[in-house]
Short mmCIF file of C-alpha atoms and ligand atoms in Angstrom, two decimals:
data_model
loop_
_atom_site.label_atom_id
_atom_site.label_comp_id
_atom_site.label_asym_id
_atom_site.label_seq_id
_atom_site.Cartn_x
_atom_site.Cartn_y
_atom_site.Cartn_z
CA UNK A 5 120.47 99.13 135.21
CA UNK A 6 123.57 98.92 133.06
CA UNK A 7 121.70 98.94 129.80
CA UNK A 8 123.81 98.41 125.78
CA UNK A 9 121.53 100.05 122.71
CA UNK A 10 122.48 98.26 119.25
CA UNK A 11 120.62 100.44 116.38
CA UNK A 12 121.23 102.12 113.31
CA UNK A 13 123.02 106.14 113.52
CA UNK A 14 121.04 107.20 110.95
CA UNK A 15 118.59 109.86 110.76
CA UNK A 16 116.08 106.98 110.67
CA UNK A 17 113.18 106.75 113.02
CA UNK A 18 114.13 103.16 114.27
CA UNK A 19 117.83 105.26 114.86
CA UNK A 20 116.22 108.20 116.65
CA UNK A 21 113.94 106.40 118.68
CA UNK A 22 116.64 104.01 120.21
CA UNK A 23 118.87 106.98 120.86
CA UNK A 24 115.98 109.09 122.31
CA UNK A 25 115.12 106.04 124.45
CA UNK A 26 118.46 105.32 125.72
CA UNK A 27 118.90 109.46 126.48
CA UNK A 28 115.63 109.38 128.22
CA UNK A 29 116.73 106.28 130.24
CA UNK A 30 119.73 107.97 131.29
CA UNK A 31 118.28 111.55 131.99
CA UNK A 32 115.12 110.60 133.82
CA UNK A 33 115.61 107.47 134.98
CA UNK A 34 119.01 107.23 136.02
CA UNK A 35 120.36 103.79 133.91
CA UNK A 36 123.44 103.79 132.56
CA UNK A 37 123.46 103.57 128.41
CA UNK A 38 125.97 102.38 126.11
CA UNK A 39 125.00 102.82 122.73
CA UNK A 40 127.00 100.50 120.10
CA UNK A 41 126.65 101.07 116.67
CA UNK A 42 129.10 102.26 113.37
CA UNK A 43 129.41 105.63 114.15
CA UNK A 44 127.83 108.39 116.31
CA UNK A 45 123.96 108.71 116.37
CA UNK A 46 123.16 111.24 115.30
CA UNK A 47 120.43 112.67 117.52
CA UNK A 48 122.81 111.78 120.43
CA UNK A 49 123.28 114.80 122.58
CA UNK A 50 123.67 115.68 126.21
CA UNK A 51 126.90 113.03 126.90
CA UNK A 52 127.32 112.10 130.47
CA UNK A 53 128.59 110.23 132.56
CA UNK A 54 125.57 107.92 132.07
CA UNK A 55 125.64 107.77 128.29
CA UNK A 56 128.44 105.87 126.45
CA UNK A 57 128.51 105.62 122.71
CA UNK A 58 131.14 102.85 121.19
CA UNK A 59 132.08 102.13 118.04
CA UNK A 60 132.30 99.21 115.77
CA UNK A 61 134.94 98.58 113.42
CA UNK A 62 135.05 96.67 110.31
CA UNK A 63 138.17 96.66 109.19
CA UNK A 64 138.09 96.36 105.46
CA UNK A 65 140.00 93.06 103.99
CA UNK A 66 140.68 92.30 100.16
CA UNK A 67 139.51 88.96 100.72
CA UNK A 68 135.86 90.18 101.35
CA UNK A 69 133.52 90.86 99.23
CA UNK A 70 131.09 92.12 101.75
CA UNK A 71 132.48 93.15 105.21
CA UNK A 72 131.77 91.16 108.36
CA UNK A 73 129.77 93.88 110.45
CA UNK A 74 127.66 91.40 112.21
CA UNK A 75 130.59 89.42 113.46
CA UNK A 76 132.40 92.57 113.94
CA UNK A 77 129.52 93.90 116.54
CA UNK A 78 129.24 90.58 118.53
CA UNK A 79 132.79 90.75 119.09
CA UNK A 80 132.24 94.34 120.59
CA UNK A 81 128.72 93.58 121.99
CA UNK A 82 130.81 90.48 124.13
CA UNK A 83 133.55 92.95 124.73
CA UNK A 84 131.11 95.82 126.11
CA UNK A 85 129.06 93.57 127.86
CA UNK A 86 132.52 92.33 129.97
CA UNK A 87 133.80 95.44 130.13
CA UNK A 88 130.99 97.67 131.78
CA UNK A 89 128.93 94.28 133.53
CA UNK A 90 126.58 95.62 131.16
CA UNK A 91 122.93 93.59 132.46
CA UNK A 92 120.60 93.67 129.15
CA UNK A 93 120.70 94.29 125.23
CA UNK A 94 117.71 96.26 123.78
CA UNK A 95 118.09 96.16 119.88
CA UNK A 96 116.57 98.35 117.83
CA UNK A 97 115.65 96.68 114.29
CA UNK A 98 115.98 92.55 114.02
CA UNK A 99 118.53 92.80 110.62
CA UNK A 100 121.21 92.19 111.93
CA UNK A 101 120.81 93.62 115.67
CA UNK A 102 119.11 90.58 116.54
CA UNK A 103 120.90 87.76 115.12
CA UNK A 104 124.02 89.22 116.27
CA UNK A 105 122.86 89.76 119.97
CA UNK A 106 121.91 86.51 119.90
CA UNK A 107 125.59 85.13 118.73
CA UNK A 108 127.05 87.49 121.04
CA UNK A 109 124.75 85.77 123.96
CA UNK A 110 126.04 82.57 123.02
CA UNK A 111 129.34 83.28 123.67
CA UNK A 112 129.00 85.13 126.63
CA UNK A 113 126.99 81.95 127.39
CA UNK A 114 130.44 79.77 127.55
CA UNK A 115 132.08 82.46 129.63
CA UNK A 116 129.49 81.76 132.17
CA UNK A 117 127.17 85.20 131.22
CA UNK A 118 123.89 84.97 131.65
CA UNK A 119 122.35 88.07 129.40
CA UNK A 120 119.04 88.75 128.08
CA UNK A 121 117.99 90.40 124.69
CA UNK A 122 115.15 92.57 123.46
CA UNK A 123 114.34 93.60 120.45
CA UNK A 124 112.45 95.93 119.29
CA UNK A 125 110.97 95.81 116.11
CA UNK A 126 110.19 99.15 113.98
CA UNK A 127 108.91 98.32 110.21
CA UNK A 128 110.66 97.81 107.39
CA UNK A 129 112.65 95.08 109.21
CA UNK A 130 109.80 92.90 109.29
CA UNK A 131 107.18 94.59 105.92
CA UNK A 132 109.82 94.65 103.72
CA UNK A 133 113.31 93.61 104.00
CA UNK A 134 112.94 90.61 106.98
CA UNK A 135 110.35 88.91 104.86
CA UNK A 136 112.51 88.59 101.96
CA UNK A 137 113.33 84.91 101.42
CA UNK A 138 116.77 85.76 101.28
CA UNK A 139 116.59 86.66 105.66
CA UNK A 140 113.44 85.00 106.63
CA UNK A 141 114.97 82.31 108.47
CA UNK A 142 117.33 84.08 110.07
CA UNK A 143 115.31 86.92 111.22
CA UNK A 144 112.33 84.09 112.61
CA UNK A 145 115.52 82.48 114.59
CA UNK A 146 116.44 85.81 115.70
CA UNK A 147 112.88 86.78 117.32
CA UNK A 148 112.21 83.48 118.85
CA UNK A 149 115.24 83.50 120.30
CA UNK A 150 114.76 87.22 121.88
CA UNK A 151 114.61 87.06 125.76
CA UNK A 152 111.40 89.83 125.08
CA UNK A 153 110.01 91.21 121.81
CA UNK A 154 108.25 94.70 121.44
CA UNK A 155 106.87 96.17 117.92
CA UNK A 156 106.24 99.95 117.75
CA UNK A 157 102.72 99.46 116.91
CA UNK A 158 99.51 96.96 116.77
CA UNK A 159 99.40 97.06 112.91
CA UNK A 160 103.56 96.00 112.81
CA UNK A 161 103.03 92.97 115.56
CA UNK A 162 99.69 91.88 113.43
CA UNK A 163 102.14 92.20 110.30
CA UNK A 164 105.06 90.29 111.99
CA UNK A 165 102.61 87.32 112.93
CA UNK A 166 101.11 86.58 109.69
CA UNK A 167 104.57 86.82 108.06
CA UNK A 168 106.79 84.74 110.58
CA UNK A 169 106.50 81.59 112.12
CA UNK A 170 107.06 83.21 115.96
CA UNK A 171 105.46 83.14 119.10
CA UNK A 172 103.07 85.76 120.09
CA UNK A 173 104.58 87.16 123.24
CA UNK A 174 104.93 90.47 121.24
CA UNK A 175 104.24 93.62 123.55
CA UNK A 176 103.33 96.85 121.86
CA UNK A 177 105.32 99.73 123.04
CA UNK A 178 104.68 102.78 120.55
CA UNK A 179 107.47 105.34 119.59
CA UNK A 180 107.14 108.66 121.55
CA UNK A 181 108.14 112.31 121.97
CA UNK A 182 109.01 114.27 125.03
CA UNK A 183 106.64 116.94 125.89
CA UNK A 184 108.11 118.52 128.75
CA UNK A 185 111.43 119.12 127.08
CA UNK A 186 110.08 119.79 123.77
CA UNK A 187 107.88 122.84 126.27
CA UNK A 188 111.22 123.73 127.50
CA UNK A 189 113.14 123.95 124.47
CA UNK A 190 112.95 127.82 123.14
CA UNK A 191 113.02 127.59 119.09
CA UNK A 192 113.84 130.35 117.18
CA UNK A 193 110.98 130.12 114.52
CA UNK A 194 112.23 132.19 111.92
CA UNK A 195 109.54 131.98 109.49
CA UNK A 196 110.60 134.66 107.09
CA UNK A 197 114.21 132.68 106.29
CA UNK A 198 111.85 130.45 104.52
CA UNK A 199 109.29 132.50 103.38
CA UNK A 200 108.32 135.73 103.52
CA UNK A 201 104.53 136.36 102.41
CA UNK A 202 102.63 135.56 104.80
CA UNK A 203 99.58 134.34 103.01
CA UNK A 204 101.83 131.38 101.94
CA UNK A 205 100.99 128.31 103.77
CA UNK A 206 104.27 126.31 104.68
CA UNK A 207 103.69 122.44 103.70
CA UNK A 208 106.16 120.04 105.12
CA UNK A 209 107.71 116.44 104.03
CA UNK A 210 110.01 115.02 105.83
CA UNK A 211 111.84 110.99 104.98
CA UNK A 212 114.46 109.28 103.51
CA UNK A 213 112.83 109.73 99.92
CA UNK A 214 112.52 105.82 99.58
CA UNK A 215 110.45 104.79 97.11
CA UNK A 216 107.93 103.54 99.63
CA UNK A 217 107.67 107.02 100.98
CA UNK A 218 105.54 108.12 97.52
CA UNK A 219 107.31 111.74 97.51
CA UNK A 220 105.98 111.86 93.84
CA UNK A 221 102.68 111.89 95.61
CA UNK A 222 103.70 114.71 98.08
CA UNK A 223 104.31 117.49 94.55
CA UNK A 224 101.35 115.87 93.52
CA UNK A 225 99.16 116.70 96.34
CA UNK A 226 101.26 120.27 96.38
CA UNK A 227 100.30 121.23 92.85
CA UNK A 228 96.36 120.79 93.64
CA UNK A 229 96.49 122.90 96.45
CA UNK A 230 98.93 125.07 95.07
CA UNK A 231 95.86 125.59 92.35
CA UNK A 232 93.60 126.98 95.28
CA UNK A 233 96.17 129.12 97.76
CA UNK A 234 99.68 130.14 97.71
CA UNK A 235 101.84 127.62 99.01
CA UNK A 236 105.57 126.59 99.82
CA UNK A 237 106.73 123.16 100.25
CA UNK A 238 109.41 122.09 102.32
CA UNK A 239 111.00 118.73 101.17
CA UNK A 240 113.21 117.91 103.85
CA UNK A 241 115.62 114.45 103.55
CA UNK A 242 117.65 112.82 101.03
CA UNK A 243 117.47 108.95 99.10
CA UNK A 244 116.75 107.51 96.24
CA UNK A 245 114.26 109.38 94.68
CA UNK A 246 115.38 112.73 95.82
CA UNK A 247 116.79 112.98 92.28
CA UNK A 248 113.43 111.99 90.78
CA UNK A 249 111.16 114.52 92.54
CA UNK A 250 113.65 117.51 91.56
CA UNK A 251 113.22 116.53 88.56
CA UNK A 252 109.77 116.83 88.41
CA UNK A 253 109.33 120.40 89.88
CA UNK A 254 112.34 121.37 86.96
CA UNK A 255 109.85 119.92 84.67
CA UNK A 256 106.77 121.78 86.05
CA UNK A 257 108.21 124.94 86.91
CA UNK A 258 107.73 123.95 90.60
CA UNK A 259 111.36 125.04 91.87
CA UNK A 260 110.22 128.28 92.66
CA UNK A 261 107.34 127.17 95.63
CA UNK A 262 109.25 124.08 96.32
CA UNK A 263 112.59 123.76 98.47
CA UNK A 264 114.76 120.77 98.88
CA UNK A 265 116.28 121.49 102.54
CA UNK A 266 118.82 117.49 102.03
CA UNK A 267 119.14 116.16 105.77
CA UNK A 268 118.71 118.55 108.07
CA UNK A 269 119.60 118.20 111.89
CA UNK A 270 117.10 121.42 112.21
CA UNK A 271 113.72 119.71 112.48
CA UNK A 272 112.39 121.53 114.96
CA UNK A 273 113.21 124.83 113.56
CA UNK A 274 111.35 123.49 110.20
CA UNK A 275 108.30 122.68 112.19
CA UNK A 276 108.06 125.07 114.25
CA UNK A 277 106.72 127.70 111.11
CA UNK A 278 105.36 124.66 108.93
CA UNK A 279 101.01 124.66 108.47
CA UNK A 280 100.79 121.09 107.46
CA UNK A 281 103.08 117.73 107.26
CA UNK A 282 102.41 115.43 104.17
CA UNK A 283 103.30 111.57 104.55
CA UNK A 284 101.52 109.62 101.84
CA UNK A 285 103.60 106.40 102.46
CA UNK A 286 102.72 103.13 100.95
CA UNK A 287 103.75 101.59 104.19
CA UNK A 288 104.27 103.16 107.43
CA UNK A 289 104.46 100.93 110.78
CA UNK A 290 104.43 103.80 112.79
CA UNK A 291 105.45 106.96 111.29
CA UNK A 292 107.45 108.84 113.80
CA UNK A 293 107.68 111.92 111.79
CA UNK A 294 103.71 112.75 111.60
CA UNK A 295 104.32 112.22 115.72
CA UNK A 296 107.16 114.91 115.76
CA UNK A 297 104.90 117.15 113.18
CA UNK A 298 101.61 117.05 115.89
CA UNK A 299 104.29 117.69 118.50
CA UNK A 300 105.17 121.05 117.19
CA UNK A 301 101.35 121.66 116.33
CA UNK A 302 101.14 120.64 112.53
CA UNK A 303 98.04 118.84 111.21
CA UNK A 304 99.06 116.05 109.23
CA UNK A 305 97.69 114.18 105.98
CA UNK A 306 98.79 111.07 105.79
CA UNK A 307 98.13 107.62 104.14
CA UNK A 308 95.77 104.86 106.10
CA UNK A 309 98.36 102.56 105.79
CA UNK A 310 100.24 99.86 108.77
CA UNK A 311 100.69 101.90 112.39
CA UNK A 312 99.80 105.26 110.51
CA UNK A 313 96.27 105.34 111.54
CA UNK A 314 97.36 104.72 115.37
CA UNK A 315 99.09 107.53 115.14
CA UNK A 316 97.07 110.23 113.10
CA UNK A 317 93.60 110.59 114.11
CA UNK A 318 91.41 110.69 111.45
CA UNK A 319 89.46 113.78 111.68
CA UNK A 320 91.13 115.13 114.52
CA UNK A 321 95.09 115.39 114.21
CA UNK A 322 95.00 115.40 110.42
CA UNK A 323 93.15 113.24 107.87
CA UNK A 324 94.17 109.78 106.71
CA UNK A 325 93.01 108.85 103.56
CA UNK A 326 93.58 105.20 101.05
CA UNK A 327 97.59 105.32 99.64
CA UNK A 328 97.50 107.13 96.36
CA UNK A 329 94.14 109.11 96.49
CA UNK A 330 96.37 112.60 95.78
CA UNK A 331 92.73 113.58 94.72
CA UNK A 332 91.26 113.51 98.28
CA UNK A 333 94.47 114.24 100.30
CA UNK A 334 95.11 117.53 98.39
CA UNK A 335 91.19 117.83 99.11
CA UNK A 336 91.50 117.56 103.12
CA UNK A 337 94.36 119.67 102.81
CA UNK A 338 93.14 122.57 100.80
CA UNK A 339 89.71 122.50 103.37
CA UNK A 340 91.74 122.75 106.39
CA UNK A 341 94.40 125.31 105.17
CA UNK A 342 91.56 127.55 103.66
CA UNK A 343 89.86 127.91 107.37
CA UNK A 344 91.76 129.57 110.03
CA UNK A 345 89.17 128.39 112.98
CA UNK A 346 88.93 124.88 111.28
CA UNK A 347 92.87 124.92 110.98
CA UNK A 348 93.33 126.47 114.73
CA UNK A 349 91.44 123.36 115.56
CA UNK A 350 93.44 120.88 113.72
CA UNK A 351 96.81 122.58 115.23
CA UNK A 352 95.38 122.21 119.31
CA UNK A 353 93.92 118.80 118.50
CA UNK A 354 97.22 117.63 116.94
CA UNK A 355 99.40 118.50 119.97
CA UNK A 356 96.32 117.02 122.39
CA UNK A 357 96.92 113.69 120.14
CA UNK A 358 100.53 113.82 120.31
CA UNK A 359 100.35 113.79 124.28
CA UNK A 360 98.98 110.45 124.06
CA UNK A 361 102.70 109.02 123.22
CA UNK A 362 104.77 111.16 125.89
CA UNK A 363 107.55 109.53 126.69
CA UNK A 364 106.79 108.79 130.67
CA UNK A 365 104.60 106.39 129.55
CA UNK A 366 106.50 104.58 127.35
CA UNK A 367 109.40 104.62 129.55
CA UNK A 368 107.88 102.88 132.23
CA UNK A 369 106.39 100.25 129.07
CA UNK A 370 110.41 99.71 128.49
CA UNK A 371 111.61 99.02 131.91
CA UNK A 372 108.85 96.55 132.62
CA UNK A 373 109.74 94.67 129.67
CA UNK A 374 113.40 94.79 130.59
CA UNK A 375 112.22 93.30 133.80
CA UNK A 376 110.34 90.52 131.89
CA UNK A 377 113.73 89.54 129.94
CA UNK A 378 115.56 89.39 133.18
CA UNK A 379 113.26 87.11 134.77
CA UNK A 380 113.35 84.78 131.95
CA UNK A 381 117.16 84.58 131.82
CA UNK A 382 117.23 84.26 135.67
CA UNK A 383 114.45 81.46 135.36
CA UNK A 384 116.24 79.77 132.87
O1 GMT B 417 110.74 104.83 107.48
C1 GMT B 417 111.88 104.50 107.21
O2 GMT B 417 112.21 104.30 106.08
C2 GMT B 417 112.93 104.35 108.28
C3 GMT B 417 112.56 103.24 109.22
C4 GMT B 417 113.71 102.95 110.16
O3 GMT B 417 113.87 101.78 110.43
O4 GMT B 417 114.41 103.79 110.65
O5 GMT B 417 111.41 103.64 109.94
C5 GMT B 417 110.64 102.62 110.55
O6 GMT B 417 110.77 102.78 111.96
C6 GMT B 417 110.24 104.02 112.46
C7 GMT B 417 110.52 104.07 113.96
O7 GMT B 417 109.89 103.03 114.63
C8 GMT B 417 108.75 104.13 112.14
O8 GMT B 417 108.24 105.36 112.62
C9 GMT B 417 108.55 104.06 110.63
O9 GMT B 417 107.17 104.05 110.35
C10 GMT B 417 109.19 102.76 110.10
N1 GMT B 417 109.14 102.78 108.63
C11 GMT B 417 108.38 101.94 107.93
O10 GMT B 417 107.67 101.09 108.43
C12 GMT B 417 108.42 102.13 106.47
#
């Protein structure tokens, strides 16, 4: 299939898991991807002659206040879809992927193109920024309209239908990792450029330091169990309140034991010598991160909040716990890090959950829907 990804480039999950999907589709399966989106993605690798990346362009104009980009990437969705006989859109996060799929079906519609859409719908899209007044009714228009809708996880389609008016024909295809190349992939794990006493135990966050993210929570929970072992924390990422949580370790004393690593593209590296991932989000729909932490074999402490508890087993890849109990996080923390066999254990168990989301499954999850959508525009 001749398949066109619309996401975000960003070091977002919604971003990585569209361009991991469309790589994967490519590599294992053969399709042909064209990803379209403002610049490169930035966990696209491996170029072929399979994979196509194009850009949009929004010209700036003194006349706008705000620039156009949603007309801007119909215009190239119409002129990609022409171009390459592209056969279906899969877009990754409904504001403004969707609505502008949709505009671009329309008028492929008049030029006698029949496409379909899906969508794929990862969080915030829906939890925080689609329910806002302000893009409610164009984001409900938007789903209903979708040729096939898939959330990332129960908790986010449960979320979308008590806060839109839209049919329930959402499937549940959950984010994934790919074991086999992850097995495959030598990492140098340099654990003394981080740290070298080895009683230290290396505690990982990783996000886009949104407020929502609670990273406040993650020195928190570092300063208990700093109290009980040696520790180094690893605060990997950059946004808003990057500012505010430096801040707070200058104030503290903490810059010493804590390191602030910005947006790095070495991930694996940094997990492959971390003893623990922290994500205490206030909201999570998924929570790709914790996924790529169990990957590498890192127990995880998280939140109980949205998809989160999907994802991290309570008890066995990590411990979940209410949003803001620093108290009992640090607690679950501290107990695992302080027992090598009962940390061991947490370590196997987290890569035996992780397996659970390998990306062969959810491949096959994808294409099926893809064949749904194409039925329905054929049928219709
Ligand atoms: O978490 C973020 O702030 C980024 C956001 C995004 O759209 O890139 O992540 C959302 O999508 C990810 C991929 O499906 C999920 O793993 C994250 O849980 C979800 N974030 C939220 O729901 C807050």
């Amino acid at each position: 299939m001749k398949i066109a990804i619309v996401c975000y480039p960003t070091f977002g999950g919604s971003g990585v898991v569209a361009t991991e999907l469309g790589m994967a589709l490519s590599r294992t399966k053969g399709h042909e991807v064209h990803f379209i989106t403002y610049s490169h993605p930035v966990r696209l690798e491996e170029l072929n002659a399979n994979l196509h990346f194009h850009e949009v362009d929004v010209p700036e104009y003194f006349l706008f206040r705000y620039q156009p980009y949603e007309l801007a990437l119909s215009s190239k969705l119409v002129e990609v879809v022409k171009q390459y006989n592209i056969d279906l859109l899969h877009v990754h996060y409904a504001i403004p992927h969707a609505y502008a799929a949709y505009m671009a079906r329309r008028m492929l519609e008049e030029m006698g193109i029949a496409i379909p859409i899906v969508t794929t719908l990862h969080g915030t899209d829906i939890t925080l920024v689609g329910k806002s007044p302000l893009y409610k009714p164009a984001v409900t228009f938007s789903i209903n309209q979708s040729n096939a809708v898939t959330a990332v996880s129960d908790s986010l389609k449960k979320d979308t239908l008590e806060l839109f008016d839209v049919h329930d024909d959402i499937e549940v295809v959950p984010n994934f990792i790919d074991i086999q190349r992850h097995l495959g992939r030598k990492v140098e794990c340099n654990r003394d450029l981080i740290e070298s006493d080895e009683n230290k135990k290396i505690i990982t966050h990783i996000s886009n330091f949104r407020p929502l993210k609670r990273v406040i929570d993650v020195l928190k929970i570092f300063q208990k169990i700093k109290e009980r072992m040696p520790g180094k924390l690893l605060m990997v990422g950059h946004g808003p309140d990057r500012k505010k949580a430096i801040q707070y370790c200058r104030n503290r004393n903490l810059l010493n034991d804590v390191m602030f690593l910005g947006e790095s593209t070495e991930i694996r590296k940094i997990l492959c010598f971390s003893d623990l991932f922290l994500l205490p989000s206030e909201s999570e729909s998924f929570g790709l991160v914790a996924l790529e932490a169990m990957l590498h074999k890192v127990p995880v402490i998280s939140s109980n909040t949205g998809g989160l508890p999907e994802v991290n087993r309570n008890n066995f890849s990590g411990r979940t716990y209410e949003v803001g109990d620093i108290e009992s996080m640090a607690n679950g923390a501290i107990e695992i890090l302080s027992d090598n066999v009962l940390h061991n254990l947490y370590r196997e168990q987290a890569f035996e959950n992780a397996k659970r989301f390998d990306v062969s499954r959810i491949i096959s999850a994808y294409e099926k829907v893809y064949q749904k959508a194409l039925m329905r525009v054929q049928q219709s």
